[in-house]
Amino acid sequence: MNFDKKHNKLITWFLERPVSTSLLTFLLLTVLAAYVVHQQYQLLKEHDQKEMNNILQVVHQNIEQSLKNYTTTTLTLALSIDDEGIPKDFEYVSRRLIESNKSIFAVQLVPNGVIKYLYPLEKNKAALNVNILTDPYLKNEALRSIANRKIYFAGPLKLRQGGLGIVGRFPIFYKNKFWGFSAVVIKLDTFLDVSGIKNIDNSKYYFQFSKFDTTLKKEVFYLPNANDDFSKHYNISTRISDGDWKLYLISKNKNSLYSQILIPGIIGVILAAMLSFLLYRLLHLPRELRSLVTMQATKLLDSEIKFRSIFDQAALGIAHVDANSGNFIEINNQFCSILGYSQQEMKEKNFQNITHPEDLALDLHMLEKLMNGQINEYAVEKRYFTKSGTIVWMHLTVSPLLRKEKKLNSVISIVEDISQKKEAEFLIKKNETRFKSLFDDSPLPLREEDFSAIKHYLKENNLYKKNKTLLVEFFKNNQDVVNTCYSLIKMININKACLKLYKVKTKEELTLHQAALQNTYSHQHFIESLIAISQGKKQFAIDTQMRNAEGELRDINLRWNVIKGNKKSFERVIVSSEDITERLISDKIILETKQKVESLINTIDGIVWECDASTLTFNFVSQKVEDILGYTPEEWLSKPSFWQEHIYQEDIDWVQEYCQTKTLQREDHDFEYRMIAKDGTVVWLRDIVNIIYENGKAVSLRGIMIDITKTKQAQDELNNSFTIVSEQNKRLLNFSYIVSHNLRSHTSNIASVIALIESSESEKERQEMMELLKSASDSLNETMLHLNEVINIRNNIGLISETVNLKEYVGRAATILSDEISTQNVIFQNQIPDNVLIKYNPAYLESILFNLISNSIRYRDHSRQPLIAVSLHEENKKKVIQITDNGIGIDLVKNADKIFGMYKTFTSHADARGIGLFITKNQIDAMGGNITVESEPNIGTTFKIYIK
């Protein structure tokens, strides 16, 4: 009663104060509107966040999948390296890998950190031979990959071949020693295209891609708008661990949510004001009517607000549906938002119009059971068509609405969007189907096994994560433990190829005989597998042997990999057993054949070789190169331009041009040239070259280099002997001419004098004739002395050469002639450096210098002060003594051909005999040198003596 009184008083108080009541009502409704708007803001924000999270998750999954593909590429490339650490079929493997993944810009093999193998090479030459372990820009991320022993994606980096890119480097360890990297290069733009970033609608959001730069000590952004401060915008991010990247998704309009709730907020305030005004008007009606209206309005408003709050702001789609026609009586915003229709459009449809035909029959059947009272409610998963024609999956729950007479006229339908869930289920099922298909139909023998019991057993016996050396010793001494571990392997599945390999028909048959199929060799290798499990390794590979059901031993390559998601438990492990028996037999045959061919090649007395026809880069050189040139085949093949760099300097241009010309003319060729051996000597080679064609194109050159140095030396000696003999014959003919001419002249003079003596009439006349005869006899004697001196020079084959100081000998000649130099006031310049030593016959050198300097004094020009200069220089690597004077000179136009002839004079000087230059020339020739003269009348003369 007291409560009713207080309640009535309160109502009366409000009814009697319409202004206060209206104001309070306005405030209450405004608060209510604000609450509704706030709830709407939270729903919009949650929807926006959900949408951004979905977009970021899709892009992140695309990037992770791309990185896995790139990792597979590097693993495949690493497998091309043979047991000796040498890549096999690099270009073929690389081309196939790039063809299978078009987003890859280039692949690399990087032995010892140096980029040696590149594909495609043409557009990546700038990166060739770069040492990434010493390059300050590259080494940190490369070293990190080595330290972690797994692939690491460096960058984005400025590529040497241009642009920004990402480089994934997989460290390769050969015999537990770092060999180098296999790497993929992806252009940043291509990487972004593959990730799907550029396919996202950029009207609402944009992406940013960053990495923390340890050198700059700050986060570096790589996408457009890198300088924008997006901290005030709503954003979400995720980390990509394989490259230490961070991917942001940023909302473009930080006020977009406020703009969406502004109008509803204003409408709410307007409605609150209108209702308050209406209330104010109603309070002026008669008290009974006003009291009744107030009570009813309050109840109605309270009920409506509650219903609308639940109905309109629910996170699920809710609809009031006519059970007979299927028409929508009322429908909330969430339901409309999911399907893309407005409320008015939805009210013009029924649920049959928007239900997928394959799901409609089940829905109608369940509704009929509900109407007949067979069930109280039902729930199904069904598909709806949106306004745009796309399909969404919904979880539908239908409950009846009953009137008082219990007759069913309408139902409440509640729907939840489960499209993502269905998509995930579809992908899981698709992947499982694909995996099963790949597993069952794989040509590689595969089985799925469970190692979890082995891991648990090792932990129980304190053998997990123990020292490897101790474990090896333990397992060798405890075969029962090894046998127990082997028995704990649980076989889950096995494919057809594996059954064929073991020559069994079923998994059960293989499991039954598995222990009996082991052999000593495989048993030892199982210990190594156990050690790998004990160390927590996720993969293992070894070449071993197995015994099939027929007792036949087969060589296999055994590998196992823990399936992702089972790396801690080892519950699912894929084991492959590739039969390599035929391959090992083939390898052995190939090796033996190769050894025979190499042995045969190395017995050939010449260097057998092969090179690329276009680049002249050698890919094979036989061991004989070490005997002929001193280089090892490895030294030759280590440098593409080795051959060109070791051709003798004078031959290098014509040899390359000749080789290229003959190759273009498609002609096999045979030519001789010189190369520099390792010890610096020059070796003559005869190179016999054959051109190898493929599809009509010259692809390689093959040939043999034969050492012809001794043959060349014999030819040179023969040519020299021939030259000497020819020269001697020439001199002999010249000498015989001189002898016959000069002796005949003297004998004729003597004969004439004798005839005159016989015909003379007086003693005085006879005495005069005797004087003439004596003079002719003296001339004959002088001629005989000159001829004898020339014969001595030419016959003096074994001349002894000594090392003499040239300046001293020039000074000695000047000393002998010092009286004449002083008397004739000659300026004599000895310009020979103090330390110049030459090998020469001392007597000849003294005679040559004396004759030439004395001639310069004798044939001086009396109109000017005589000047004689003796100097030394080099021409074509030969030392040249030059004697220059400013004397009367020689007319070479008239006398050039007889200047060094015997008894040839060119002046009227009383002392001219024509014998000095002849003897000097013979002495220089005897020493293997040469003498030339340059002269002009009244200018002077220059003699050049070339020393061998």
PDB file of N, CA, C and O in Angstrom, residues 304 307-308 311-312 318-322 325-333 335-336 339 341-351 353-354:
ATOM      1  N   GLU A 304       8.593  -1.018 -26.052  1.00  0.00           N
ATOM      2  CA  GLU A 304       9.143  -0.762 -27.390  1.00  0.00           C
ATOM      3  C   GLU A 304      10.661  -0.597 -27.347  1.00  0.00           C
ATOM      4  O   GLU A 304      11.395  -1.105 -28.196  1.00  0.00           O
ATOM      5  N   PHE A 307      12.276  -3.959 -26.806  1.00  0.00           N
ATOM      6  CA  PHE A 307      12.225  -4.790 -28.006  1.00  0.00           C
ATOM      7  C   PHE A 307      13.196  -4.255 -29.077  1.00  0.00           C
ATOM      8  O   PHE A 307      13.957  -5.015 -29.690  1.00  0.00           O
ATOM      9  N   ARG A 308      13.119  -2.926 -29.266  1.00  0.00           N
ATOM     10  CA  ARG A 308      13.969  -2.348 -30.300  1.00  0.00           C
ATOM     11  C   ARG A 308      15.458  -2.483 -29.966  1.00  0.00           C
ATOM     12  O   ARG A 308      16.297  -2.689 -30.832  1.00  0.00           O
ATOM     13  N   PHE A 311      16.148  -6.061 -30.738  1.00  0.00           N
ATOM     14  CA  PHE A 311      15.901  -6.392 -32.145  1.00  0.00           C
ATOM     15  C   PHE A 311      16.872  -5.693 -33.096  1.00  0.00           C
ATOM     16  O   PHE A 311      17.511  -6.326 -33.931  1.00  0.00           O
ATOM     17  N   ASP A 312      16.976  -4.353 -32.941  1.00  0.00           N
ATOM     18  CA  ASP A 312      17.770  -3.586 -33.917  1.00  0.00           C
ATOM     19  C   ASP A 312      19.277  -3.659 -33.677  1.00  0.00           C
ATOM     20  O   ASP A 312      20.054  -3.646 -34.624  1.00  0.00           O
ATOM     21  N   ILE A 318      17.993 -10.919 -37.058  1.00  0.00           N
ATOM     22  CA  ILE A 318      16.713 -11.372 -36.476  1.00  0.00           C
ATOM     23  C   ILE A 318      15.595 -10.921 -37.417  1.00  0.00           C
ATOM     24  O   ILE A 318      15.584  -9.773 -37.888  1.00  0.00           O
ATOM     25  N   ALA A 319      14.618 -11.823 -37.653  1.00  0.00           N
ATOM     26  CA  ALA A 319      13.493 -11.491 -38.527  1.00  0.00           C
ATOM     27  C   ALA A 319      12.216 -12.103 -37.960  1.00  0.00           C
ATOM     28  O   ALA A 319      12.221 -13.209 -37.425  1.00  0.00           O
ATOM     29  N   HIS A 320      11.146 -11.326 -38.117  1.00  0.00           N
ATOM     30  CA  HIS A 320       9.800 -11.804 -37.766  1.00  0.00           C
ATOM     31  C   HIS A 320       9.157 -12.215 -39.078  1.00  0.00           C
ATOM     32  O   HIS A 320       8.952 -11.383 -39.961  1.00  0.00           O
ATOM     33  N   VAL A 321       8.863 -13.528 -39.230  1.00  0.00           N
ATOM     34  CA  VAL A 321       8.459 -14.070 -40.521  1.00  0.00           C
ATOM     35  C   VAL A 321       7.059 -14.664 -40.421  1.00  0.00           C
ATOM     36  O   VAL A 321       6.733 -15.363 -39.455  1.00  0.00           O
ATOM     37  N   ASP A 322       6.251 -14.390 -41.473  1.00  0.00           N
ATOM     38  CA  ASP A 322       4.929 -15.002 -41.584  1.00  0.00           C
ATOM     39  C   ASP A 322       5.121 -16.473 -41.915  1.00  0.00           C
ATOM     40  O   ASP A 322       5.729 -16.826 -42.929  1.00  0.00           O
ATOM     41  N   SER A 325       3.178 -17.569 -45.437  1.00  0.00           N
ATOM     42  CA  SER A 325       3.652 -17.075 -46.739  1.00  0.00           C
ATOM     43  C   SER A 325       5.176 -17.003 -46.836  1.00  0.00           C
ATOM     44  O   SER A 325       5.729 -16.978 -47.929  1.00  0.00           O
ATOM     45  N   GLY A 326       5.838 -16.949 -45.690  1.00  0.00           N
ATOM     46  CA  GLY A 326       7.286 -16.794 -45.687  1.00  0.00           C
ATOM     47  C   GLY A 326       7.732 -15.346 -45.824  1.00  0.00           C
ATOM     48  O   GLY A 326       8.933 -15.073 -45.919  1.00  0.00           O
ATOM     49  N   ASN A 327       6.781 -14.397 -45.851  1.00  0.00           N
ATOM     50  CA  ASN A 327       7.134 -12.978 -45.975  1.00  0.00           C
ATOM     51  C   ASN A 327       7.770 -12.478 -44.679  1.00  0.00           C
ATOM     52  O   ASN A 327       7.437 -12.944 -43.578  1.00  0.00           O
ATOM     53  N   PHE A 328       8.636 -11.484 -44.846  1.00  0.00           N
ATOM     54  CA  PHE A 328       9.283 -10.867 -43.692  1.00  0.00           C
ATOM     55  C   PHE A 328       8.377  -9.765 -43.162  1.00  0.00           C
ATOM     56  O   PHE A 328       8.064  -8.804 -43.877  1.00  0.00           O
ATOM     57  N   ILE A 329       7.948  -9.919 -41.908  1.00  0.00           N
ATOM     58  CA  ILE A 329       7.094  -8.901 -41.275  1.00  0.00           C
ATOM     59  C   ILE A 329       7.976  -7.785 -40.729  1.00  0.00           C
ATOM     60  O   ILE A 329       7.734  -6.605 -40.986  1.00  0.00           O
ATOM     61  N   GLU A 330       8.983  -8.171 -39.968  1.00  0.00           N
ATOM     62  CA  GLU A 330       9.982  -7.224 -39.477  1.00  0.00           C
ATOM     63  C   GLU A 330      11.359  -7.893 -39.588  1.00  0.00           C
ATOM     64  O   GLU A 330      11.484  -9.110 -39.457  1.00  0.00           O
ATOM     65  N   ILE A 331      12.312  -7.046 -39.785  1.00  0.00           N
ATOM     66  CA  ILE A 331      13.673  -7.579 -39.949  1.00  0.00           C
ATOM     67  C   ILE A 331      14.666  -6.556 -39.426  1.00  0.00           C
ATOM     68  O   ILE A 331      14.486  -5.340 -39.642  1.00  0.00           O
ATOM     69  N   ASN A 332      15.685  -6.976 -38.692  1.00  0.00           N
ATOM     70  CA  ASN A 332      16.615  -6.009 -38.094  1.00  0.00           C
ATOM     71  C   ASN A 332      17.735  -5.616 -39.071  1.00  0.00           C
ATOM     72  O   ASN A 332      17.894  -6.201 -40.144  1.00  0.00           O
ATOM     73  N   ASN A 333      18.504  -4.631 -38.639  1.00  0.00           N
ATOM     74  CA  ASN A 333      19.549  -4.073 -39.523  1.00  0.00           C
ATOM     75  C   ASN A 333      20.652  -5.086 -39.846  1.00  0.00           C
ATOM     76  O   ASN A 333      21.195  -5.098 -40.944  1.00  0.00           O
ATOM     77  N   PHE A 335      20.480  -8.345 -40.166  1.00  0.00           N
ATOM     78  CA  PHE A 335      20.021  -9.275 -41.197  1.00  0.00           C
ATOM     79  C   PHE A 335      20.125  -8.603 -42.571  1.00  0.00           C
ATOM     80  O   PHE A 335      20.634  -9.176 -43.544  1.00  0.00           O
ATOM     81  N   CYS A 336      19.644  -7.359 -42.648  1.00  0.00           N
ATOM     82  CA  CYS A 336      19.703  -6.611 -43.917  1.00  0.00           C
ATOM     83  C   CYS A 336      21.145  -6.382 -44.352  1.00  0.00           C
ATOM     84  O   CYS A 336      21.474  -6.483 -45.531  1.00  0.00           O
ATOM     85  N   LEU A 339      22.773  -9.464 -45.987  1.00  0.00           N
ATOM     86  CA  LEU A 339      22.293  -9.783 -47.332  1.00  0.00           C
ATOM     87  C   LEU A 339      22.383  -8.596 -48.287  1.00  0.00           C
ATOM     88  O   LEU A 339      22.194  -8.767 -49.497  1.00  0.00           O
ATOM     89  N   TYR A 341      20.379  -5.929 -48.496  1.00  0.00           N
ATOM     90  CA  TYR A 341      19.098  -5.292 -48.826  1.00  0.00           C
ATOM     91  C   TYR A 341      18.736  -4.251 -47.776  1.00  0.00           C
ATOM     92  O   TYR A 341      19.212  -4.297 -46.635  1.00  0.00           O
ATOM     93  N   SER A 342      17.846  -3.327 -48.159  1.00  0.00           N
ATOM     94  CA  SER A 342      17.257  -2.418 -47.169  1.00  0.00           C
ATOM     95  C   SER A 342      16.077  -3.141 -46.516  1.00  0.00           C
ATOM     96  O   SER A 342      15.612  -4.188 -46.997  1.00  0.00           O
ATOM     97  N   GLN A 343      15.581  -2.581 -45.414  1.00  0.00           N
ATOM     98  CA  GLN A 343      14.447  -3.215 -44.728  1.00  0.00           C
ATOM     99  C   GLN A 343      13.202  -3.238 -45.616  1.00  0.00           C
ATOM    100  O   GLN A 343      12.461  -4.227 -45.636  1.00  0.00           O
ATOM    101  N   GLN A 344      12.995  -2.179 -46.392  1.00  0.00           N
ATOM    102  CA  GLN A 344      11.821  -2.126 -47.267  1.00  0.00           C
ATOM    103  C   GLN A 344      11.904  -3.203 -48.339  1.00  0.00           C
ATOM    104  O   GLN A 344      10.914  -3.867 -48.657  1.00  0.00           O
ATOM    105  N   GLU A 345      13.145  -3.393 -48.908  1.00  0.00           N
ATOM    106  CA  GLU A 345      13.324  -4.422 -49.939  1.00  0.00           C
ATOM    107  C   GLU A 345      13.103  -5.814 -49.361  1.00  0.00           C
ATOM    108  O   GLU A 345      12.529  -6.691 -50.040  1.00  0.00           O
ATOM    109  N   MET A 346      13.538  -6.023 -48.135  1.00  0.00           N
ATOM    110  CA  MET A 346      13.366  -7.341 -47.512  1.00  0.00           C
ATOM    111  C   MET A 346      11.894  -7.628 -47.241  1.00  0.00           C
ATOM    112  O   MET A 346      11.444  -8.772 -47.361  1.00  0.00           O
ATOM    113  N   LYS A 347      11.143  -6.586 -46.872  1.00  0.00           N
ATOM    114  CA  LYS A 347       9.722  -6.795 -46.559  1.00  0.00           C
ATOM    115  C   LYS A 347       8.908  -7.107 -47.806  1.00  0.00           C
ATOM    116  O   LYS A 347       7.782  -7.605 -47.712  1.00  0.00           O
ATOM    117  N   GLU A 348       9.495  -6.825 -48.975  1.00  0.00           N
ATOM    118  CA  GLU A 348       8.814  -7.145 -50.229  1.00  0.00           C
ATOM    119  C   GLU A 348       9.158  -8.554 -50.712  1.00  0.00           C
ATOM    120  O   GLU A 348       8.702  -8.984 -51.766  1.00  0.00           O
ATOM    121  N   LYS A 349       9.970  -9.282 -49.976  1.00  0.00           N
ATOM    122  CA  LYS A 349      10.385 -10.638 -50.345  1.00  0.00           C
ATOM    123  C   LYS A 349       9.939 -11.628 -49.281  1.00  0.00           C
ATOM    124  O   LYS A 349       9.525 -11.241 -48.185  1.00  0.00           O
ATOM    125  N   ASN A 350      10.038 -12.921 -49.609  1.00  0.00           N
ATOM    126  CA  ASN A 350       9.881 -13.975 -48.604  1.00  0.00           C
ATOM    127  C   ASN A 350      11.179 -14.782 -48.536  1.00  0.00           C
ATOM    128  O   ASN A 350      12.055 -14.639 -49.384  1.00  0.00           O
ATOM    129  N   PHE A 351      11.278 -15.628 -47.528  1.00  0.00           N
ATOM    130  CA  PHE A 351      12.562 -16.320 -47.342  1.00  0.00           C
ATOM    131  C   PHE A 351      12.822 -17.326 -48.456  1.00  0.00           C
ATOM    132  O   PHE A 351      13.966 -17.676 -48.742  1.00  0.00           O
ATOM    133  N   ASN A 353      12.491 -16.752 -51.622  1.00  0.00           N
ATOM    134  CA  ASN A 353      13.140 -16.054 -52.739  1.00  0.00           C
ATOM    135  C   ASN A 353      14.664 -15.992 -52.578  1.00  0.00           C
ATOM    136  O   ASN A 353      15.392 -15.956 -53.577  1.00  0.00           O
ATOM    137  N   ILE A 354      15.111 -15.905 -51.351  1.00  0.00           N
ATOM    138  CA  ILE A 354      16.545 -15.676 -51.131  1.00  0.00           C
ATOM    139  C   ILE A 354      17.274 -16.922 -50.635  1.00  0.00           C
ATOM    140  O   ILE A 354      18.460 -16.885 -50.340  1.00  0.00           O
TER     141      ILE A 354
END
